[in-house]
Amino acid sequence: MNSLRINKIPALLTMLASLAALHGLAQPADIVLADFEGTNYGAWAVSGSAFGAGPAHGALPNQMPVDGFAGMGFANSYHGGDESTGTLTSPPFKIERKYLQFLIGGGGWEGKTCMNLLVNGEVVCTAAGPNVQPGGSEHLNPAQWDVSKWTGQFAVIQIVDQATGGWGHVNVDEIAQSDHRSSAPLFRYFPQREMSLRKAYLNFPVKNGAPMRHVRLLVNGREERSFDIELADGQPDWWAFLDAAPFHGKLIHIEVDRLPEDSTGLSSIHESDEIEGGPNPYHDKVRPQFHFTSRCGWLNDPNGLVYFKGEYHLFYQHNPYGWNWGNMSWGHAVSPDLVHWKELPVALYPDEHGVMYSGSAVVDWNNTAGFQKGNEPALVAMMTAAGDPFTQEIAYSNDRGRTWVKYPGNPVLGHIAAQNRDPKLAWYAPESKWVMALYLDHSDYALFESRDLKRWTKIQDLTLPGDAECPNFFEIPLDGNPRNLRWVFYGASGVYVIGAFNGHSFQPETRPQHLQNGNCWYASQVYSDCPAGDGRCILIPWGRLPDGNIFRGEPFNQMMGLPVELTLHSGNSGESLGVAPVRELQALRQVSHVIKPQWLSPGDNPLADVHGDLLEFQARIAVATAKNISFVLRGVPVLCDVIHRQVVCMGNHAPLVIENGILSLHIYLDRATVDIFGGDGSLYMPMACAMEPNDLNVALTCQGGNARIVSLNVFELKSAW
């Protein structure tokens, strides 16, 4: 910032003006509009609580250290933390210089944590802070606007904090008018490009780590798409794409905010009939080959898992335009067998109520909602609109999930508490009604009922100690007996209880138990409407990566876990869930290696001749005198500690079941993942880590004594893509 504080150093300004006069130069002084050095905001109007009674003089309580501001004070909307909101508005001033320069930091939520310039009551320039992801810094960065087109007009500056949650604040300092362009970025605001779309896709250049831009796609002046994107100003790292089919033959306007003058970001956006990146990008060297990943962009919670007319639908939380979390929409893929997936266009986009958070989907066989057209029942999805506040919406499809219509009466359930979210639907046949589990706050959930999926009534509050969000509530037979059904309730981390449900209240009858012990499992969901006669309870989790750098440099981020079957068993210690990989995964088997029964001594490795990055292991090993039995899979050790009866992998522990002196393991090895199953289904340990691409070795060893291989089969697997 090169501006001079005329209210602080008039003598220096006088000296500079004299020097300019000596050289015959007209050098009008910069005009400082605000430096926030006082104890209050003076003539600036304050609303809400976010900005407090006056400027901050450093970090506020619970705020990270702040730097980059000038002098001693700055406007800081962290008063009361990220949950507070408010506005700081300047008195009107006359635009008298070419540039408006300032320092800005804090949250990068466009329109919510920002500074706006208003002329005639309209926002003509806007700037947000740089941060939307965890790990940012509270540094104030220099920025400037070219305001020459409004010279001589009166304007107002508005500093806005209307965001809650992470980075829900903004920091601003040293606002000045100047005729001297600084080295700070100079942005073009709201530049537009006009296009008539005729092809399948609209492609956007992405540069990971680039400043976040806001894009709006308008048709006849109406906003049809709106999203944040790290738009590449030059050479992109990868290309994001938007399904252009809904806009074929229409004249669209693409508007991008805050583009540097030399940016090619807007001009590089183009349409095509093929997605950039080649016809089959799913064979990247580090991309998992039988764990679902999106073609590009971020992926998290599975949503709307439903089976209908020969297809398993997998919806999921998705950022189609970025490698990191954001722009939450429902991505969509379908599969005939839970193994081979085909990506479809994004199913649900953000709307006026908010971005699309998690939810579920069902087949409305009885047309309770009245959405059916023709003879086929409608698919109905229920999801959270994560706006301010969070509410619940529904949408329906009459074409097997290919297109979705949001119910005009949304939201169907208003705000209840905190960030209430993640509705999970279930059909309660004895009373011909729908039941919905909803997360409220902390470890609190609630159950609701409805006859038509549109009007909901709360029937019960529930608490699940040790877990939060993404509830599952479903019926499952005990010991395979369809006449002895039990209900299971669990949360995002897999803490579950088993009990009875009479349509009005759920009564847990077991202690909380843990479904899994892995490092890459979260927010799973079970399928609704599984095929008649199948009878399985099928689950898919989000394979949340413990290390966000595993897929760094790739156009995609995150993955789904393997689809698994849940079963419910009675035993001496009570009822518990068992987990096994779905049988459909056997279709990936190619070459098999049958290791004959033999004794295993320390130093032996019967798998020395087996190599590969996609493998399946089925092992039954008599522990005999061995203290430890270990698999080492592409550098990842899986230790079976016989003495302490536990499996240890990369710091995670799980109980090891040894029956009649024999341990049973079923392991899947994919790029970046090791999924460990075993025993009677009690061992469920999905693990993820970065692997050395050139290390394709595997080993089986024992320590502290001898073991005996009862049976050991290894299958080389083919890609699901």
XYZ file of C-alpha atoms in Angstrom, residues 2-630:
629
model
C 1.576 3.271 -1.151
C -1.105 5.669 0.073
C -0.270 8.427 2.549
C -2.283 9.045 5.693
C -3.156 12.743 5.164
C -4.763 12.844 8.589
C -1.550 11.628 10.244
C 1.392 13.134 8.410
C 0.373 16.468 6.847
C 3.940 17.761 7.006
C 5.148 14.931 4.790
C 2.353 15.547 2.320
C 3.238 19.215 2.175
C 6.865 18.350 1.469
C 5.890 15.917 -1.331
C 3.556 18.477 -2.885
C 6.355 21.069 -2.839
C 8.745 18.679 -4.541
C 6.160 17.880 -7.195
C 5.610 21.593 -7.808
C 9.349 22.153 -8.244
C 9.322 19.568 -11.050
C 6.184 20.955 -12.646
C 4.201 17.778 -11.882
C 0.593 17.543 -10.747
C 0.661 14.976 -7.962
C -2.684 14.957 -6.141
C -2.340 13.316 -2.754
C -4.012 10.017 -2.004
C -7.215 10.307 -0.015
C -7.420 7.987 2.975
C -11.036 7.052 3.537
C -10.414 4.887 6.594
C -7.409 3.642 8.516
C -9.323 2.311 11.547
C -6.832 3.684 14.046
C -9.374 5.156 16.469
C -11.254 3.650 19.381
C -14.507 3.665 17.416
C -15.690 3.715 13.804
C -16.516 7.409 13.755
C -19.057 8.244 11.027
C -19.218 4.653 9.788
C -22.543 2.960 10.562
C -22.410 -0.367 12.424
C -25.101 -3.042 12.364
C -25.071 -6.451 14.009
C -22.426 -7.615 16.468
C -19.591 -8.880 14.243
C -17.588 -5.636 14.118
C -17.909 -4.782 17.800
C -17.884 -1.209 19.059
C -14.639 -0.285 17.359
C -11.596 -1.488 15.402
C -9.494 -4.405 16.583
C -5.848 -3.888 17.486
C -4.699 -7.417 16.785
C -6.231 -10.858 16.943
C -9.444 -11.205 18.917
C -10.100 -14.060 21.403
C -9.806 -17.502 19.732
C -8.645 -15.927 16.457
C -5.371 -16.930 14.826
C -2.608 -14.283 14.808
C -3.412 -11.472 12.373
C -0.802 -9.599 10.336
C -0.567 -7.508 7.206
C -2.621 -4.603 8.518
C -1.214 -1.054 8.667
C -0.713 0.913 11.864
C -2.340 -0.352 15.038
C -5.971 -1.002 14.120
C -8.209 -2.579 11.472
C -11.848 -3.547 10.939
C -12.301 -7.115 12.154
C -15.663 -8.914 12.131
C -14.475 -11.715 14.421
C -16.061 -10.067 17.478
C -18.105 -12.936 18.916
C -16.348 -15.471 16.674
C -17.324 -16.778 13.248
C -20.987 -17.137 14.201
C -21.543 -13.394 14.565
C -22.722 -11.277 11.626
C -22.940 -7.599 10.847
C -22.224 -4.743 8.452
C -19.944 -1.701 8.548
C -21.023 1.102 6.164
C -19.108 4.263 5.290
C -20.652 7.691 4.913
C -21.083 8.728 1.255
C -17.907 10.000 -0.407
C -17.003 11.384 -3.815
C -14.843 9.270 -6.126
C -11.930 11.553 -6.969
C -9.120 9.213 -7.932
C -8.644 6.408 -10.459
C -8.003 3.596 -7.981
C -9.491 2.502 -4.680
C -6.871 0.583 -2.719
C -7.219 -1.419 0.489
C -6.025 -4.376 2.563
C -8.329 -7.375 2.996
C -8.171 -10.750 4.736
C -10.447 -13.329 6.331
C -13.081 -15.507 4.696
C -13.477 -15.908 0.954
C -17.254 -16.242 0.891
C -18.423 -14.164 -2.046
C -21.104 -11.689 -1.052
C -20.902 -12.791 2.589
C -17.406 -11.908 3.875
C -16.509 -9.049 1.602
C -16.089 -5.344 0.960
C -18.453 -3.765 -1.581
C -18.400 -0.461 -3.430
C -21.910 0.847 -4.072
C -22.755 3.549 -6.600
C -26.397 4.637 -6.810
C -27.205 1.802 -4.431
C -25.785 -0.891 -6.733
C -22.730 -3.042 -5.996
C -20.238 -2.187 -8.726
C -17.114 -3.719 -7.158
C -16.695 -6.418 -4.545
C -13.789 -8.240 -2.918
C -13.785 -11.167 -0.502
C -11.026 -12.453 1.731
C -8.689 -15.178 0.451
C -9.721 -18.107 2.667
C -12.411 -20.758 2.393
C -10.440 -23.853 3.422
C -8.902 -24.839 6.774
C -5.237 -24.009 7.099
C -5.344 -20.439 5.801
C -3.675 -17.498 7.499
C -5.107 -14.263 8.891
C -2.877 -12.140 6.662
C -4.378 -9.030 5.050
C -3.517 -8.818 1.354
C -3.330 -5.618 -0.728
C -5.988 -5.181 -3.406
C -7.312 -2.396 -5.607
C -10.177 -1.493 -7.916
C -10.119 0.692 -11.009
C -12.974 3.089 -10.223
C -12.222 5.655 -12.932
C -15.551 5.081 -14.700
C -17.356 6.449 -11.661
C -15.161 9.537 -11.155
C -17.195 12.442 -9.818
C -19.996 10.239 -8.515
C -20.790 9.597 -4.881
C -20.301 6.117 -3.483
C -20.533 4.095 -0.280
C -18.263 1.325 1.022
C -19.918 -1.580 2.774
C -17.905 -4.167 4.712
C -20.074 -7.250 5.080
C -20.044 -10.299 7.337
C -23.113 -12.444 6.670
C -21.354 -15.816 6.967
C -21.277 -18.217 9.901
C -19.015 -21.209 10.363
C -15.406 -21.578 9.227
C -13.804 -18.351 7.992
C -17.069 -16.528 8.643
C -15.382 -13.164 9.126
C -13.566 -10.447 7.189
C -10.665 -8.100 8.003
C -10.194 -4.753 6.226
C -7.765 -1.857 6.638
C -6.267 1.204 4.943
C -8.927 2.151 2.390
C -7.621 4.957 0.164
C -8.213 6.653 -3.166
C -5.157 7.025 -5.389
C -4.184 7.968 -8.915
C -1.147 5.705 -8.635
C -1.616 2.069 -9.478
C 0.023 -0.158 -6.888
C 1.619 -3.557 -7.401
C -1.488 -5.199 -5.937
C -3.698 -7.186 -8.338
C -6.027 -5.079 -10.463
C -9.255 -6.885 -11.145
C -11.957 -6.570 -13.749
C -15.305 -6.898 -12.007
C -18.165 -8.894 -13.447
C -16.774 -9.245 -16.989
C -19.158 -11.247 -19.157
C -18.948 -13.501 -22.155
C -21.834 -14.340 -24.445
C -22.178 -17.828 -25.933
C -24.783 -19.849 -27.807
C -24.428 -23.429 -26.605
C -24.702 -26.279 -29.072
C -22.418 -28.960 -27.611
C -22.557 -31.353 -24.669
C -20.171 -29.736 -22.189
C -18.950 -26.360 -21.055
C -15.311 -26.618 -19.913
C -13.652 -24.411 -17.287
C -9.856 -24.176 -16.717
C -8.840 -24.901 -13.106
C -5.572 -24.070 -11.360
C -5.335 -25.649 -7.918
C -4.433 -23.003 -5.357
C -5.355 -20.067 -7.606
C -7.501 -17.259 -6.165
C -11.144 -18.192 -5.923
C -13.441 -16.606 -8.524
C -17.218 -16.591 -8.603
C -18.930 -17.672 -11.825
C -22.559 -17.080 -12.776
C -24.252 -18.586 -15.821
C -27.258 -16.511 -16.863
C -29.999 -17.289 -19.390
C -32.279 -14.375 -20.277
C -30.895 -12.570 -17.247
C -31.822 -15.398 -14.871
C -29.099 -17.115 -12.886
C -29.103 -20.829 -13.767
C -25.751 -21.849 -12.268
C -23.546 -20.167 -9.683
C -20.309 -21.503 -8.232
C -16.839 -20.700 -6.906
C -13.838 -21.933 -8.850
C -10.056 -21.589 -8.810
C -10.205 -20.358 -12.376
C -6.857 -20.596 -14.147
C -5.619 -17.238 -15.410
C -3.191 -19.103 -17.668
C -2.302 -22.772 -18.136
C -4.777 -24.958 -16.163
C -3.972 -27.996 -14.024
C -7.196 -29.656 -15.174
C -10.580 -28.906 -16.705
C -13.893 -28.884 -14.867
C -17.019 -29.390 -16.915
C -20.654 -28.415 -16.745
C -23.462 -30.361 -18.396
C -24.628 -28.003 -21.144
C -27.619 -30.079 -22.316
C -30.215 -27.986 -20.427
C -29.018 -24.867 -22.266
C -28.737 -26.143 -25.843
C -29.720 -23.527 -28.391
C -29.911 -20.815 -25.760
C -27.902 -17.634 -25.555
C -26.059 -17.603 -22.242
C -23.934 -15.062 -20.434
C -21.004 -16.229 -18.311
C -20.031 -13.720 -15.632
C -16.824 -13.984 -13.604
C -15.818 -11.715 -10.750
C -12.359 -10.398 -9.838
C -10.441 -11.326 -12.972
C -6.941 -9.860 -13.296
C -6.513 -7.694 -16.373
C -4.227 -10.216 -18.071
C -6.334 -13.295 -17.207
C -7.327 -15.760 -19.925
C -9.750 -17.466 -17.548
C -12.932 -16.170 -19.150
C -11.771 -16.484 -22.749
C -10.571 -20.086 -22.155
C -14.038 -21.331 -21.214
C -15.285 -23.351 -24.170
C -17.881 -25.891 -25.205
C -17.148 -29.369 -26.546
C -18.756 -32.713 -27.241
C -16.035 -34.519 -25.271
C -14.892 -33.866 -21.737
C -11.374 -32.475 -21.577
C -8.861 -35.038 -20.351
C -9.428 -37.877 -22.787
C -12.078 -40.567 -23.159
C -10.965 -42.599 -20.136
C -9.157 -40.718 -17.375
C -9.983 -43.384 -14.794
C -6.675 -45.177 -15.264
C -4.484 -42.514 -13.659
C -1.538 -44.140 -11.901
C -2.752 -43.345 -8.385
C -6.508 -43.529 -8.967
C -8.208 -46.443 -7.168
C -9.486 -48.979 -9.667
C -12.423 -50.494 -7.801
C -13.196 -47.793 -5.257
C -15.462 -45.255 -6.927
C -13.962 -41.837 -7.681
C -15.490 -38.995 -9.634
C -13.911 -38.138 -12.950
C -12.815 -34.795 -11.547
C -13.486 -32.594 -8.560
C -14.095 -33.219 -4.879
C -16.252 -36.052 -3.495
C -17.529 -36.841 -0.006
C -20.625 -38.355 1.683
C -22.630 -40.917 -0.314
C -26.214 -39.679 -0.706
C -29.484 -41.077 -1.967
C -28.442 -44.731 -2.190
C -31.415 -46.381 -3.867
C -31.999 -49.336 -6.214
C -34.486 -48.998 -9.058
C -35.106 -50.888 -12.313
C -31.793 -52.736 -12.439
C -29.594 -49.859 -11.273
C -27.865 -49.033 -8.040
C -27.830 -45.237 -7.751
C -24.902 -43.584 -6.027
C -25.384 -39.900 -5.355
C -22.672 -38.094 -3.445
C -21.538 -34.753 -2.110
C -19.625 -33.210 -4.965
C -17.720 -30.106 -5.970
C -17.724 -30.359 -9.772
C -15.508 -27.289 -10.112
C -12.770 -27.759 -7.546
C -10.280 -30.169 -6.006
C -11.318 -29.070 -2.504
C -14.655 -29.091 -0.707
C -17.167 -26.487 -1.900
C -20.151 -25.819 -4.196
C -21.929 -28.769 -2.597
C -24.052 -30.501 -5.214
C -25.251 -34.080 -5.680
C -22.980 -35.953 -8.050
C -24.506 -39.066 -9.599
C -23.412 -42.473 -10.853
C -25.244 -45.706 -11.591
C -24.181 -49.349 -11.640
C -25.849 -52.663 -12.497
C -23.658 -54.544 -10.015
C -22.125 -52.150 -7.411
C -18.753 -52.550 -9.147
C -18.900 -51.008 -12.619
C -20.057 -47.399 -12.398
C -21.145 -44.885 -15.002
C -21.082 -41.210 -14.085
C -24.138 -39.174 -14.977
C -24.613 -35.381 -14.929
C -24.880 -33.625 -11.587
C -28.353 -34.386 -10.208
C -28.976 -31.557 -7.742
C -27.440 -28.083 -7.798
C -27.508 -25.379 -5.103
C -30.627 -23.235 -5.091
C -32.033 -20.159 -3.378
C -32.276 -22.102 -0.108
C -28.601 -23.079 -0.034
C -26.102 -25.617 -1.273
C -27.133 -29.274 -1.382
C -25.927 -31.174 1.677
C -26.461 -34.868 2.367
C -29.714 -36.768 2.215
C -31.349 -39.971 0.994
C -33.631 -41.277 -1.751
C -36.454 -43.782 -2.004
C -38.824 -45.275 -4.539
C -42.319 -43.927 -3.824
C -44.069 -47.188 -4.764
C -47.449 -46.028 -3.447
C -47.261 -42.523 -4.941
C -47.671 -41.008 -1.496
C -46.206 -37.683 -2.663
C -48.271 -37.567 -5.853
C -45.264 -37.093 -8.131
C -45.807 -40.201 -10.262
C -46.422 -39.812 -13.988
C -47.546 -42.840 -15.958
C -47.105 -46.345 -14.621
C -43.649 -46.050 -13.100
C -43.238 -44.799 -9.539
C -41.221 -41.669 -8.930
C -37.865 -41.557 -7.207
C -37.915 -39.019 -4.372
C -34.822 -37.525 -2.774
C -34.730 -35.608 0.487
C -31.720 -33.436 1.241
C -30.520 -30.530 3.327
C -30.463 -27.064 1.818
C -27.488 -25.634 3.685
C -28.291 -21.951 3.665
C -29.047 -19.579 6.476
C -30.788 -21.356 8.118
C -30.458 -25.056 7.217
C -33.737 -26.577 5.994
C -34.886 -29.831 4.354
C -36.025 -30.128 0.720
C -37.354 -32.828 -1.570
C -36.962 -33.446 -5.297
C -38.382 -36.101 -7.597
C -37.538 -37.878 -10.831
C -39.811 -39.576 -13.367
C -37.049 -40.777 -15.680
C -35.060 -43.249 -13.562
C -33.072 -40.505 -11.855
C -31.725 -38.840 -14.981
C -33.363 -35.482 -14.296
C -34.754 -34.053 -11.079
C -37.450 -31.519 -10.260
C -37.383 -29.726 -6.941
C -40.723 -29.528 -5.164
C -42.140 -25.980 -5.465
C -43.217 -26.067 -1.825
C -39.670 -26.464 -0.493
C -38.530 -26.471 2.200
C -40.713 -29.268 3.536
C -39.147 -29.050 7.000
C -37.962 -25.776 8.433
C -35.065 -25.045 10.721
C -35.113 -26.852 14.065
C -31.694 -26.531 15.687
C -28.134 -25.558 14.796
C -27.211 -26.988 11.392
C -29.901 -29.708 11.343
C -29.146 -31.883 8.354
C -28.717 -35.241 6.574
C -32.271 -36.682 6.407
C -32.432 -40.496 6.060
C -35.753 -41.910 4.857
C -37.263 -45.306 5.688
C -40.671 -46.841 4.947
C -42.614 -48.153 7.941
C -44.962 -50.691 6.372
C -47.233 -51.480 9.382
C -48.602 -47.915 9.323
C -47.954 -47.114 5.641
C -45.891 -44.061 6.460
C -42.462 -42.600 6.020
C -40.016 -42.203 8.875
C -37.070 -39.858 8.673
C -33.987 -39.634 10.900
C -32.390 -36.187 11.095
C -29.246 -34.915 12.747
C -29.775 -31.907 15.031
C -26.645 -30.921 16.979
C -23.844 -32.411 19.093
C -24.915 -36.080 19.570
C -28.599 -35.294 19.187
C -30.919 -36.648 16.493
C -34.675 -36.831 15.958
C -37.203 -39.065 14.213
C -40.063 -37.653 12.132
C -43.071 -39.173 10.372
C -44.976 -38.280 7.217
C -47.688 -39.761 5.022
C -46.706 -37.844 1.873
C -42.995 -36.863 2.186
C -44.118 -33.211 2.291
C -45.495 -32.667 5.800
C -43.415 -33.881 8.710
C -44.074 -34.279 12.437
C -41.441 -35.009 15.067
C -42.088 -38.216 16.986
C -38.918 -38.697 19.036
C -35.625 -37.154 20.125
C -32.586 -39.449 20.234
C -29.053 -39.194 21.528
C -26.152 -41.252 20.206
C -23.147 -40.652 22.473
C -19.853 -40.543 20.620
C -21.241 -39.827 17.170
C -22.735 -37.010 15.122
C -24.411 -36.225 11.765
C -25.352 -38.496 8.820
C -27.826 -40.819 10.595
C -28.831 -44.237 9.292
C -32.034 -45.902 10.473
C -33.008 -49.228 8.955
C -34.522 -52.651 9.560
C -32.475 -55.858 9.341
C -33.196 -59.552 10.104
C -31.512 -61.135 13.113
C -29.513 -64.243 12.214
C -31.017 -64.152 8.731
C -34.565 -64.723 9.993
C -36.941 -62.396 8.054
C -39.558 -62.915 10.773
C -37.285 -61.536 13.475
C -36.486 -57.997 12.398
C -34.526 -55.448 14.385
C -33.876 -51.751 13.842
C -30.399 -50.214 13.742
C -29.529 -46.556 14.331
C -26.032 -45.201 13.750
C -24.151 -41.995 12.977
C -21.403 -40.795 10.672
C -18.545 -42.533 12.510
C -20.351 -45.880 12.710
C -21.367 -45.896 16.369
C -24.544 -47.977 16.360
C -27.276 -49.274 18.641
C -29.818 -52.043 17.960
C -33.378 -52.013 19.190
C -37.108 -52.095 18.551
C -39.246 -49.531 16.732
C -43.041 -49.483 16.975
C -43.624 -46.658 14.541
C -43.575 -44.002 17.259
C -40.443 -44.571 19.295
C -37.142 -46.395 18.897
C -35.909 -48.178 22.006
C -32.202 -49.113 21.945
C -31.564 -52.498 23.514
C -27.788 -52.772 23.139
C -24.867 -50.675 24.204
C -23.258 -48.432 21.561
C -20.860 -50.438 19.386
C -18.365 -49.523 16.670
C -18.992 -50.785 13.174
C -15.476 -50.228 11.834
C -11.887 -49.535 12.882
C -10.358 -48.035 9.761
C -8.808 -44.685 8.941
C -10.844 -43.895 5.814
C -14.471 -44.546 6.700
C -17.137 -41.932 7.341
C -20.748 -40.892 6.615
C -21.847 -44.222 5.174
C -25.365 -44.947 3.965
C -27.355 -48.122 3.391
C -29.340 -48.752 0.221
C -33.088 -48.487 0.120
C -35.344 -50.620 -2.111
C -32.797 -53.376 -2.744
C -33.977 -55.952 -5.307
C -36.857 -58.153 -4.250
C -35.538 -61.562 -3.262
C -32.028 -60.251 -2.634
C -32.571 -59.538 1.032
C -29.193 -57.925 1.618
C -28.484 -54.740 3.545
C -25.821 -52.997 1.435
C -23.709 -50.116 2.631
C -21.257 -47.711 0.978
C -19.121 -45.303 3.024
C -17.155 -42.241 2.093
C -13.503 -43.330 1.980
C -12.396 -40.140 3.729
C -8.659 -39.834 3.256
C -6.517 -39.284 6.331
C -3.874 -37.612 4.175
C -5.242 -35.031 1.757
C -2.072 -35.241 -0.320
C -2.636 -38.796 -1.571
C -4.288 -37.532 -4.741
C -2.512 -34.167 -4.879
C -1.881 -33.165 -8.482
C -4.753 -35.265 -9.817
C -7.991 -33.784 -11.177
C -10.021 -35.770 -8.599
C -10.012 -35.896 -4.811
C -11.438 -38.438 -2.320
C -13.157 -41.770 -2.993
C -15.936 -44.067 -1.898
C -15.302 -47.134 0.220
C -16.024 -50.645 -0.974
C -19.690 -51.667 -1.026
C -20.287 -54.122 1.807
C -23.093 -56.307 3.144
C -24.325 -55.894 6.721
C -25.681 -58.838 8.672
C -26.992 -58.983 12.240
C -25.947 -61.775 14.571
C -26.781 -62.883 18.088
C -24.001 -64.123 20.325
C -22.825 -64.625 23.866
C -22.070 -60.904 24.194
C -25.331 -59.795 22.551
C -26.396 -58.697 19.117
C -23.889 -57.120 16.740
C -23.435 -56.279 13.071
C -21.148 -58.213 10.775
C -19.567 -56.789 7.620
C -18.378 -58.532 4.453
C -17.475 -57.281 0.960
C -20.319 -57.719 -1.541
C -20.080 -60.844 -3.657
C -20.185 -58.800 -6.883
C -16.531 -57.866 -6.363
C -15.624 -61.421 -7.387
C -16.266 -60.366 -10.989
C -12.926 -58.524 -10.901
C -10.908 -61.695 -10.371
C -8.441 -62.639 -13.124
C -5.313 -64.696 -12.440
C -5.428 -66.748 -9.241
C -2.509 -67.917 -7.106
C -3.274 -70.888 -4.876
C -0.720 -71.231 -2.103
C -0.684 -74.821 -0.929
C -1.084 -75.663 2.774
C 2.300 -75.482 4.478
C 4.121 -74.547 7.633
C 5.281 -70.964 7.916
C 8.474 -70.195 9.813
C 10.107 -66.831 10.584
C 11.848 -65.601 7.438
C 9.555 -67.483 5.038
C 7.505 -65.610 2.439
C 5.216 -67.864 0.374
C 4.025 -64.765 -1.557
C 7.458 -63.858 -2.922
C 6.384 -64.615 -6.493
C 3.135 -62.630 -6.292
C 3.175 -59.014 -7.481
C 0.508 -56.449 -8.300
C -1.297 -53.286 -7.313
C -4.813 -54.769 -7.503
C -5.053 -57.933 -5.418
C -7.471 -59.908 -3.269
C -6.343 -62.225 -0.449
C -8.351 -64.974 1.238
C -6.403 -66.572 4.060
C -7.028 -69.108 6.826
C -3.964 -69.514 9.024
C -3.465 -71.680 12.093
C -1.573 -69.507 14.556
C 0.204 -72.488 16.221
C 3.170 -71.039 18.178
C 3.517 -67.737 16.290
C 3.204 -64.549 18.300
C 2.645 -62.371 15.228
C 1.493 -63.068 11.689
C 2.012 -60.259 9.183
